[in-house]
Short mmCIF file of C-alpha atoms in Angstrom, two decimals:
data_model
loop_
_atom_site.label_atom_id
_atom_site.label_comp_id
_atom_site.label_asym_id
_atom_site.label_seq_id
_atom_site.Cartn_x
_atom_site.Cartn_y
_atom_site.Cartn_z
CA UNK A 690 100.00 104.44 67.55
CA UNK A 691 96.34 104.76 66.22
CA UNK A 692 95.36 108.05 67.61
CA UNK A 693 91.61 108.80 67.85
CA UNK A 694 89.90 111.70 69.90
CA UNK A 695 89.83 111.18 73.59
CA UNK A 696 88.07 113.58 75.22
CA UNK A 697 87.13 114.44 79.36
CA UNK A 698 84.94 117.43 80.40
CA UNK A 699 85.09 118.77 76.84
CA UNK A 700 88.93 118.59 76.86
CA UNK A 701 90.80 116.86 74.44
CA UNK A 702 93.44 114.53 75.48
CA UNK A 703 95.06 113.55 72.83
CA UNK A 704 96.04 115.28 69.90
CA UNK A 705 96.75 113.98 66.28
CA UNK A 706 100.11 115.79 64.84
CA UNK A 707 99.14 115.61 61.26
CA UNK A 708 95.94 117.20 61.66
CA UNK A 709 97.51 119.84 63.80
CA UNK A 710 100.39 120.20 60.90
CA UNK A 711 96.86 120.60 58.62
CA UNK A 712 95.25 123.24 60.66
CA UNK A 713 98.40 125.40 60.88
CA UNK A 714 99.07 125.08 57.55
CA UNK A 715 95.18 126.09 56.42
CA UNK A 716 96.35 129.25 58.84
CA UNK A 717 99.03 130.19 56.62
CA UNK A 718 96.96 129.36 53.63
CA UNK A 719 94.36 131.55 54.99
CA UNK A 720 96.76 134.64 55.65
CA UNK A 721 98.31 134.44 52.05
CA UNK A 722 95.02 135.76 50.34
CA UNK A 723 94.95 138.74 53.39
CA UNK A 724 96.74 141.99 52.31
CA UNK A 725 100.23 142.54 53.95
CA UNK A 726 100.32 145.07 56.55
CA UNK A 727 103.21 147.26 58.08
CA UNK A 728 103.82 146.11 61.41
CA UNK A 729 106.47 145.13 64.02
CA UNK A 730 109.05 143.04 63.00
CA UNK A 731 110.35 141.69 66.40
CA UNK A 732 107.89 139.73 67.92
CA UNK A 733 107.55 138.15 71.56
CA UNK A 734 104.42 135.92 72.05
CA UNK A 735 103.42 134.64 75.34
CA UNK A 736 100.81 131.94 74.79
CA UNK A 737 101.23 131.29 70.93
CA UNK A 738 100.78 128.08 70.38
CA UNK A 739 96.65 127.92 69.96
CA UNK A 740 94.20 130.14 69.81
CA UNK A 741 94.40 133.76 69.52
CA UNK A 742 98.38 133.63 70.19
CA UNK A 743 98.85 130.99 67.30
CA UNK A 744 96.72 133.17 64.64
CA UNK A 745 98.44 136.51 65.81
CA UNK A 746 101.73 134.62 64.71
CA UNK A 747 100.56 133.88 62.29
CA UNK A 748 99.55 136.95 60.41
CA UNK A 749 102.40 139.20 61.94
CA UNK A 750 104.65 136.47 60.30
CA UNK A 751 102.98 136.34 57.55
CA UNK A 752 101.58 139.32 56.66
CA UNK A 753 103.64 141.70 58.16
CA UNK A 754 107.19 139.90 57.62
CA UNK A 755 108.00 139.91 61.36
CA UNK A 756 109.95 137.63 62.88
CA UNK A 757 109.15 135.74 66.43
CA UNK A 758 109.60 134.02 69.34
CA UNK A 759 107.23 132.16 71.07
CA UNK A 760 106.75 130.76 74.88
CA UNK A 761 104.21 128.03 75.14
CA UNK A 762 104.16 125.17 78.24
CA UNK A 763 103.96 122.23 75.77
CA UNK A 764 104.15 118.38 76.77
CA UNK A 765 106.09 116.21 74.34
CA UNK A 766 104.95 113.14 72.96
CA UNK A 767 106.06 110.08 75.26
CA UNK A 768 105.41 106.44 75.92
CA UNK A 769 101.50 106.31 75.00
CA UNK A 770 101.07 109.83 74.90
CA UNK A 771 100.48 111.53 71.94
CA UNK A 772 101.75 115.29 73.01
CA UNK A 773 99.65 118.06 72.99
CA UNK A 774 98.13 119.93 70.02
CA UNK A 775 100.07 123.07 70.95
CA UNK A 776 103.39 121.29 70.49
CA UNK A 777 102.32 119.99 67.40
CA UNK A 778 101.26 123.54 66.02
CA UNK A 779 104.77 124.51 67.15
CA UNK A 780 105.92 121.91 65.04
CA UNK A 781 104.30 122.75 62.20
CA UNK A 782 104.43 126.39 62.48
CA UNK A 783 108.01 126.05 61.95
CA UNK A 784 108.19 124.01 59.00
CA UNK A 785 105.62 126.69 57.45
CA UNK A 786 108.25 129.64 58.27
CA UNK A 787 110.98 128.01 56.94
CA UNK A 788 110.02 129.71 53.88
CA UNK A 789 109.73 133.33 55.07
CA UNK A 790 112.41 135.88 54.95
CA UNK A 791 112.44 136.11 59.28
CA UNK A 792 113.70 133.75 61.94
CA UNK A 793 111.23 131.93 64.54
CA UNK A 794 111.69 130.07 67.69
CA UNK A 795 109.95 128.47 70.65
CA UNK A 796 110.95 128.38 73.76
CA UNK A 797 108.86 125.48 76.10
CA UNK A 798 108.18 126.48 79.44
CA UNK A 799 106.40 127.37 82.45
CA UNK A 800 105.55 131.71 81.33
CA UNK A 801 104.94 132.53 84.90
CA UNK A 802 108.78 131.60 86.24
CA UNK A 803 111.37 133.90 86.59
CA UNK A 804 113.68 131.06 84.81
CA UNK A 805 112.06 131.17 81.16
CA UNK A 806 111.42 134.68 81.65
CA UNK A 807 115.53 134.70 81.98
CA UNK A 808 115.74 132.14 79.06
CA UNK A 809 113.56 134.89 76.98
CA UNK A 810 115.51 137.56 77.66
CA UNK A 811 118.78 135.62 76.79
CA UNK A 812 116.82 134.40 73.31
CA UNK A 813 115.69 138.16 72.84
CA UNK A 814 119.56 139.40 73.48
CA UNK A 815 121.07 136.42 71.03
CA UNK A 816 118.43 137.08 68.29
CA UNK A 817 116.79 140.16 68.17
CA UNK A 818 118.68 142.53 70.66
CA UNK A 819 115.32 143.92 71.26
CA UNK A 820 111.61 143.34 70.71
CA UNK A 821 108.80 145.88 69.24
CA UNK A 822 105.65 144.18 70.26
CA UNK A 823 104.66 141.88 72.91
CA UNK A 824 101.50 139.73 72.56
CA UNK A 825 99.98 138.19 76.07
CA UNK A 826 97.65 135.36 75.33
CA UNK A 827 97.95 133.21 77.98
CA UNK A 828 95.30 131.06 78.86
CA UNK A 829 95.81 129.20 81.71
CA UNK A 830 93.88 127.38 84.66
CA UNK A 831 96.41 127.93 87.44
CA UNK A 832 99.43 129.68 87.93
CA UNK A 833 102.46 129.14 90.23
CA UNK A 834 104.30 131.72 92.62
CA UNK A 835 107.04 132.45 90.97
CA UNK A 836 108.62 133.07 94.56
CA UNK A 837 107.34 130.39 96.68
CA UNK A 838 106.43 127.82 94.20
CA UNK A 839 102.96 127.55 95.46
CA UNK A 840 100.48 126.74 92.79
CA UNK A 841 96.75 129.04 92.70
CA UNK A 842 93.84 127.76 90.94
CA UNK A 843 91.16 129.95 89.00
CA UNK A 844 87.49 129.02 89.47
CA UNK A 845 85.32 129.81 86.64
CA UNK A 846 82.06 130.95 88.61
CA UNK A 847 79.41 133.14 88.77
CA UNK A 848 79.97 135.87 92.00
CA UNK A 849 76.75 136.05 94.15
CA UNK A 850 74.28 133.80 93.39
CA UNK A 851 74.27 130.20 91.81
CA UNK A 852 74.27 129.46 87.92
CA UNK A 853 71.57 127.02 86.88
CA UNK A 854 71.80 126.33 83.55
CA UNK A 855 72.58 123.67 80.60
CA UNK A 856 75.90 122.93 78.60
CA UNK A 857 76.89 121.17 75.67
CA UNK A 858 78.53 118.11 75.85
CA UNK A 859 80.61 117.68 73.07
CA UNK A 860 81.79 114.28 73.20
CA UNK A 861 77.98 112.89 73.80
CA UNK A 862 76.84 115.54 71.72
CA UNK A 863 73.87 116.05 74.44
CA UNK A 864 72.57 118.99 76.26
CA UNK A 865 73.47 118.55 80.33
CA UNK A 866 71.84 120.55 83.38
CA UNK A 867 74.23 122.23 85.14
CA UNK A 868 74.23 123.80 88.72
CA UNK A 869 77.74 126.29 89.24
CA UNK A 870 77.81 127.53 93.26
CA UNK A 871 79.31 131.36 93.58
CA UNK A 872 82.35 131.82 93.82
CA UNK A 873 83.92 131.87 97.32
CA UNK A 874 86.04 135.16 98.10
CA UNK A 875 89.31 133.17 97.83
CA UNK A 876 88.27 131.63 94.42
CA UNK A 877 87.68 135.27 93.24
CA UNK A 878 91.02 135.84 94.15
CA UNK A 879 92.63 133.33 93.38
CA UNK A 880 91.24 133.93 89.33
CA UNK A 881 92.64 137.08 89.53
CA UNK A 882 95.79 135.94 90.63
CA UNK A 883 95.75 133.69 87.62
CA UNK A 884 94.02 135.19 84.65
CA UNK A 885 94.40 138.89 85.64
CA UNK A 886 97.39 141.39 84.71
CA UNK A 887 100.13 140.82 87.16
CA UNK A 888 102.30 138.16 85.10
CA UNK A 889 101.96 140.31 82.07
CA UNK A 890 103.29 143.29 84.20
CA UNK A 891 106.25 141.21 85.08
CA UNK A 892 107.02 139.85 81.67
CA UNK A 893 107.14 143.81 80.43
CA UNK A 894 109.08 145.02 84.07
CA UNK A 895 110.88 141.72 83.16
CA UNK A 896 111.83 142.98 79.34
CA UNK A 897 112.37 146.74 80.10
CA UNK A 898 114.88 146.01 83.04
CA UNK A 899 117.16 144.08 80.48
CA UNK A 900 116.71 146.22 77.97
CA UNK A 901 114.75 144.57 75.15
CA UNK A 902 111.57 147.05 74.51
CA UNK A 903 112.69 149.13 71.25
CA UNK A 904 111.37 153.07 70.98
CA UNK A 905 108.01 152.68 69.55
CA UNK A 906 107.27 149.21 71.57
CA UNK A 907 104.08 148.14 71.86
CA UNK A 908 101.90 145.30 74.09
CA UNK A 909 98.57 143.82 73.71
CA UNK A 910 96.69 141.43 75.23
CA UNK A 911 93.19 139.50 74.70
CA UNK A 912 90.40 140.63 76.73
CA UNK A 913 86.31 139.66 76.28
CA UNK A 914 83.48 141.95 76.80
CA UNK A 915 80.58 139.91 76.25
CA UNK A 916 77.31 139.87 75.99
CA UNK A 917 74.51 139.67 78.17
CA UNK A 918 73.73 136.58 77.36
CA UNK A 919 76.84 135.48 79.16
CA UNK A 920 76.97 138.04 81.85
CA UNK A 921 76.31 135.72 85.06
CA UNK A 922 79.58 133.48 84.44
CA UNK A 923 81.67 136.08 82.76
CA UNK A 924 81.68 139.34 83.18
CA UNK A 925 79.70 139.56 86.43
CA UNK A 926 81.71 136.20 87.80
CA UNK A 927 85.58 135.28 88.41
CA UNK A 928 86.82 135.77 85.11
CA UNK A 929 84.98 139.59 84.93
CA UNK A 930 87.38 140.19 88.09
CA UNK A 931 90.08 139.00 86.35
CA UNK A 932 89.65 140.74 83.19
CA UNK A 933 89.34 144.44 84.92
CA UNK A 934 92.37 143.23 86.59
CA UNK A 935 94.21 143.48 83.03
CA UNK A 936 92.32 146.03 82.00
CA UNK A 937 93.34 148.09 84.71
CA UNK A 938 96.99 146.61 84.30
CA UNK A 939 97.09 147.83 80.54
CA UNK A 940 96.05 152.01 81.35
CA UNK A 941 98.99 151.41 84.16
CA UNK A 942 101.43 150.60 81.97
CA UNK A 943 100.01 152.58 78.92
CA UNK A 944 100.82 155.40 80.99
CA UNK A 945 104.51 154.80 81.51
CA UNK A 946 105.34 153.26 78.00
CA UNK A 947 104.23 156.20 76.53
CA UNK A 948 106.33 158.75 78.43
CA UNK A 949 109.75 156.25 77.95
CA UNK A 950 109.21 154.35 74.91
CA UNK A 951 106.27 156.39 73.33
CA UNK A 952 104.64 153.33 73.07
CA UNK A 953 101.62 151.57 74.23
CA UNK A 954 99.81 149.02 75.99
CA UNK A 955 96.63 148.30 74.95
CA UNK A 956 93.67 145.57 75.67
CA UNK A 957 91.85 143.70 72.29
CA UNK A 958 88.44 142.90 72.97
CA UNK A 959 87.85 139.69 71.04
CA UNK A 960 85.07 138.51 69.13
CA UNK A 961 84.12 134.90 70.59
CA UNK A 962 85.65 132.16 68.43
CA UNK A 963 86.77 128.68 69.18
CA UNK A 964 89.65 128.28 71.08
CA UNK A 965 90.58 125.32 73.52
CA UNK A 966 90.05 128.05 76.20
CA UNK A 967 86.17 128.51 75.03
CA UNK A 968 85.27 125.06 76.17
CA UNK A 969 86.09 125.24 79.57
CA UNK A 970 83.14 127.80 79.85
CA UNK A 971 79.68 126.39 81.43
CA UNK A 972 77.14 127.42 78.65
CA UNK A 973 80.04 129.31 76.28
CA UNK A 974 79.14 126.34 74.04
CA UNK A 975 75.45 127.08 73.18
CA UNK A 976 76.47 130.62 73.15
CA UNK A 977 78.85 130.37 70.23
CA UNK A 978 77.17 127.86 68.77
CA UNK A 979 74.05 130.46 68.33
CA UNK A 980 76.71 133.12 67.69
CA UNK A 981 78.31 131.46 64.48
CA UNK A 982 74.56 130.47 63.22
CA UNK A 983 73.04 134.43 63.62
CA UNK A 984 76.39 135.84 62.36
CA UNK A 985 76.96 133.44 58.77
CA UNK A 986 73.17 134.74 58.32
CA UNK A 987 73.84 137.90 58.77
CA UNK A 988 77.18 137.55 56.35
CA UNK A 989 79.62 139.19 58.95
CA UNK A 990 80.93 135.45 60.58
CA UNK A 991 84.99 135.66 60.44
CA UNK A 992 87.93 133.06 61.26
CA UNK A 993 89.96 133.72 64.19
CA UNK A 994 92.83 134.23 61.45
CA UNK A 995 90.65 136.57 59.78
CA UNK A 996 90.23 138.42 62.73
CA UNK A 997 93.62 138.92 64.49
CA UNK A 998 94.56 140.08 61.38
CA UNK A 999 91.92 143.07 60.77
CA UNK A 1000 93.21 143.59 64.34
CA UNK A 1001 96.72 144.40 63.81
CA UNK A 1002 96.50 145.53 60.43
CA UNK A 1003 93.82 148.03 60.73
CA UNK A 1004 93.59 148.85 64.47
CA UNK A 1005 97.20 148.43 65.84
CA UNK A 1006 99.26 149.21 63.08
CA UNK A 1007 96.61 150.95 61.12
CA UNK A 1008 94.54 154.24 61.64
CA UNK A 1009 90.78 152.65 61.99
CA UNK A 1010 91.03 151.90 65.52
CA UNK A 1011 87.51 151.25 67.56
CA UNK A 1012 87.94 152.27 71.05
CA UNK A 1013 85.56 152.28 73.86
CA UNK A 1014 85.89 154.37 77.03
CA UNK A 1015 88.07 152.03 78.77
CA UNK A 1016 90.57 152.59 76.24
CA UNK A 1017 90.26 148.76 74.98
CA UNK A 1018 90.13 148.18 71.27
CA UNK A 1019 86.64 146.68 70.02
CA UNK A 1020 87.27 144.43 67.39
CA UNK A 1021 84.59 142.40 68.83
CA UNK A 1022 82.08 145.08 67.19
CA UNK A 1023 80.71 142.75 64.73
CA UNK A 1024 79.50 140.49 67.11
CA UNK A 1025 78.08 143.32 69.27
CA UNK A 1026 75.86 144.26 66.65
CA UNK A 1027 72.36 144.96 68.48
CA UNK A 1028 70.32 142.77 65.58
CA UNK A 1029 73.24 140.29 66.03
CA UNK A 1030 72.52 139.95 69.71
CA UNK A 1031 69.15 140.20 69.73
CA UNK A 1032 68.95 137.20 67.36
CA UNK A 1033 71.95 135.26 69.39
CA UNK A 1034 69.50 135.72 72.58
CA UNK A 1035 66.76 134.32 70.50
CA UNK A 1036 68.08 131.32 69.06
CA UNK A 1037 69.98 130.44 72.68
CA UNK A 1038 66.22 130.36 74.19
CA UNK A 1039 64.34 128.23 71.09
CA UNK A 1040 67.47 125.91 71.30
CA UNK A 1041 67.82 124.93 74.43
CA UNK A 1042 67.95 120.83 73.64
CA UNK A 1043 69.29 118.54 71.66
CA UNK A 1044 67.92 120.74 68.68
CA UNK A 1045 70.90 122.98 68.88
CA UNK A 1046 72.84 120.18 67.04
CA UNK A 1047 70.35 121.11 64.17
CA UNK A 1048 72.24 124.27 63.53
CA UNK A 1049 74.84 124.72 60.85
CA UNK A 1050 76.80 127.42 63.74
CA UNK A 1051 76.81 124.08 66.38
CA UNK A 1052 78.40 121.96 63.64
CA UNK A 1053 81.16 124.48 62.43
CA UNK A 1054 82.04 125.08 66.03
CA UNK A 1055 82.69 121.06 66.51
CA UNK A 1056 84.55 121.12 63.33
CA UNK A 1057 86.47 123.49 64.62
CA UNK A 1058 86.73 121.96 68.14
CA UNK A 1059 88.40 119.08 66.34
CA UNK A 1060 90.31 120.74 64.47
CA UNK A 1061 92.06 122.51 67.10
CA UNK A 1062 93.22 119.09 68.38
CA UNK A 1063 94.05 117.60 64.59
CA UNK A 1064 91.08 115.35 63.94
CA UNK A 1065 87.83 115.62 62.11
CA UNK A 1066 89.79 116.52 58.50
CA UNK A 1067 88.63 113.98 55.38
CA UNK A 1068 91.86 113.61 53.86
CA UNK A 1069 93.69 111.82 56.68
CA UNK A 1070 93.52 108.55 57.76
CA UNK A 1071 92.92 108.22 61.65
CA UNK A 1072 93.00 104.50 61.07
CA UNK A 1073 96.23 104.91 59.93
CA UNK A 1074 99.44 103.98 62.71
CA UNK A 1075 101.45 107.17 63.56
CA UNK A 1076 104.94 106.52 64.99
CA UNK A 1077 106.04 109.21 67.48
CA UNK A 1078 108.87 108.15 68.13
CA UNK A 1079 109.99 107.63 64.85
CA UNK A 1080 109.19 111.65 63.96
CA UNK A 1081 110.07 112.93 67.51
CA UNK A 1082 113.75 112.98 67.61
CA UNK A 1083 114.29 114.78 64.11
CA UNK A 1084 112.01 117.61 65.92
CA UNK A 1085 112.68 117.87 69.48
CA UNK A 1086 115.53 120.21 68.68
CA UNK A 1087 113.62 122.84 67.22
CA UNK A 1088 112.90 124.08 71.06
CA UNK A 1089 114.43 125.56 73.68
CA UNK A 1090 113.13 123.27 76.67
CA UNK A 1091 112.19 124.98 80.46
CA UNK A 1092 111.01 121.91 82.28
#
């Protein structure tokens, strides 16, 4: 199979596995000039196959010697399709921890079921006998009822009023009007049903019923502040709701981890970076794109590697934690910068065309893009034929399959 990028709406549908084998390994590459860190050394992460969840592996594997399991909802390659790019990085992040002193596994399933939260536990049990941190970095765009099987949707959208605006289109490379209607009352809800705190609950009522959270456990997951630039279809639309919802999930539970387990739950607030999640964002593009350009000028740009681990190394497991009121951890205070804002707001309104390809931030955030999904990298051939099925059979066994 010749496997080019195939993209719809700005998502990629296709992915190329040596590319994705590339980026993962550039990860580990990446966290091998970082400092080591003293951290946890059992690992559960929900979501950890891109993104945030794949760097946090990453590093804690890495750089803190832990070992891991990971539970990502991952199609396999079959027929003409190429698999996605999160199976691939599963791929490839085992092959990389092969030559660590700790043991890794993936378990492929549907997070929000009560079946792979079962298959979990029973990994957990067999493996680890407990766990000492849970990461939640689930990005998803609807969720099932674990209980009835009926599937809710999220709505990205502002709450109130309308969102007129432009977006990036990545695969036209062209700016495009846009015109976002508020959010209906059930499309509110139904976000928070999907993106807010309630499945993370379970998972950690889920792990503490069977016994798995170790004295000392801790839980995290990946929140976004924002800026006012972005206000209208973030924090003031769907996903805001959704976001206090797990805000407001993590000081419940921080409460009662603490008394049994002196432990913790805690929210990250993360710095924007390019994820497969920030696409699906009307105007996120331009934003980041200005981000990246005002932030390399300004010398204070970092990877997502880069920055999960200053995360867990200096504010989890470290003493230099930045916390704001809500008790969420600001390691988004780089970008937050007043001069870095005021210059992000600047450059989003002299760049509001085609001109915004001109910048050097648009272009490493399409790198990037690409990368993500294993293309755009000079030293492989993408006229080259791949054979999937040639490759898939000595892997599929490195999984534990849900579905």
């Amino acid at each position: 199979m010749i496997i080019k990028p195939t993209l719809r709406n700005n998502i990629f549908l296709s992915a190329h596995p040596l590319g994705c084998e590339h980026y993962v390994n550039d990860l580990f590459e990446e966290a091998k000039q970082l400092p080591n860190f003293g951290g946890p050394k059992r690992v559960l992460i929900i979501g950890g196959s891109s993104g945030y969840g794949l760097s946090s592996r990453v590093t804690l594997a890495q750089n803190a010697q832990a070992s891991t399991i990971n539970v990502s909802y991952e199609s396999r390659p079959k027929d003409q399709r190429t698999g996605t790019a999160g199976y691939w990085n599963n791929v490839a992040f085992i092959k990389q921890a092969q030559s660590l002193d700790s043991k890794h596994y993936d378990i492929i399933g549907n997070a929000f079921s009560h079946q792979t939260k079962a298959i979990t536990i029973d990994k957990i049990k067999e493996t680890f006998g407990q766990i000492d941190l849970l990461v939640y970095s689930l990005a998803s765009g609807a969720r099932p009822n674990p209980d009835t099987g009926e599937v809710i949707y999220s709505a990205i959208k502002p709450i109130g009023e309308d969102l007129v605006g432009k977006t990036v289109d990545i695969a036209s490379k062209e700016i495009r009007d846009i015109h976002i209607k508020a959010a209906t009352p059930e499309e509110v809800q139904g976000t928070v049903y999907v993106m807010g705190g309630e499945d993370w609950q379970l998972w950690v009522e889920a792990l503490e019923k069977a016994g798995c959270l170790s004295k000392g456990f801790k839980t995290i997951s990946y929140s976004y502040v924002g800026s006012g630039a972005m206000d209208q279809i973030y924090r003031s639309g769907t996903i805001g709701k959704a976001k206090d919802h797990l805000e407001d999930t993590a000081l419940a539970m921080n409460s009662w981890l603490k008394d049994k387990y002196q432990g913790e739950a805690v929210i990250s607030s993360s710095k924007a970076v390019t994820t497969k999640a920030s696409v699906f964002i009307p105007g996120f593009v331009s934003y980041i794109s200005c981000l990246f350009e005002v932030m390399k000028e300004l010398g204070n740009h970092e990877s997502i590697l880069a920055h999960k681990h200053l995360l867990f190394k200096d504010m989890v497991y470290g003493d230099k934690r930045l916390v704001d009121a809500k008790n969420r951890i600001r390691v988004d205070h780089h970008e937050m910068e007043p001069r870095v804002q005021e210059l992000t707001k600047r450059y989003l309104q002299q760049y509001q065309n085609e001109s915004i390809f001109e910048l050097s931030g648009t272009q490493l955030f399409l790198t990037e893009v690409h990368h993500n999904n294993g293309f755009g990298y000079a030293d492989i051939d993408y006229d080259q034929d791949v054979d999937l099925e040639a490759i898939l059979p000595k892997l599929d066994n490195l999984f534990d399959y849900n579905g």
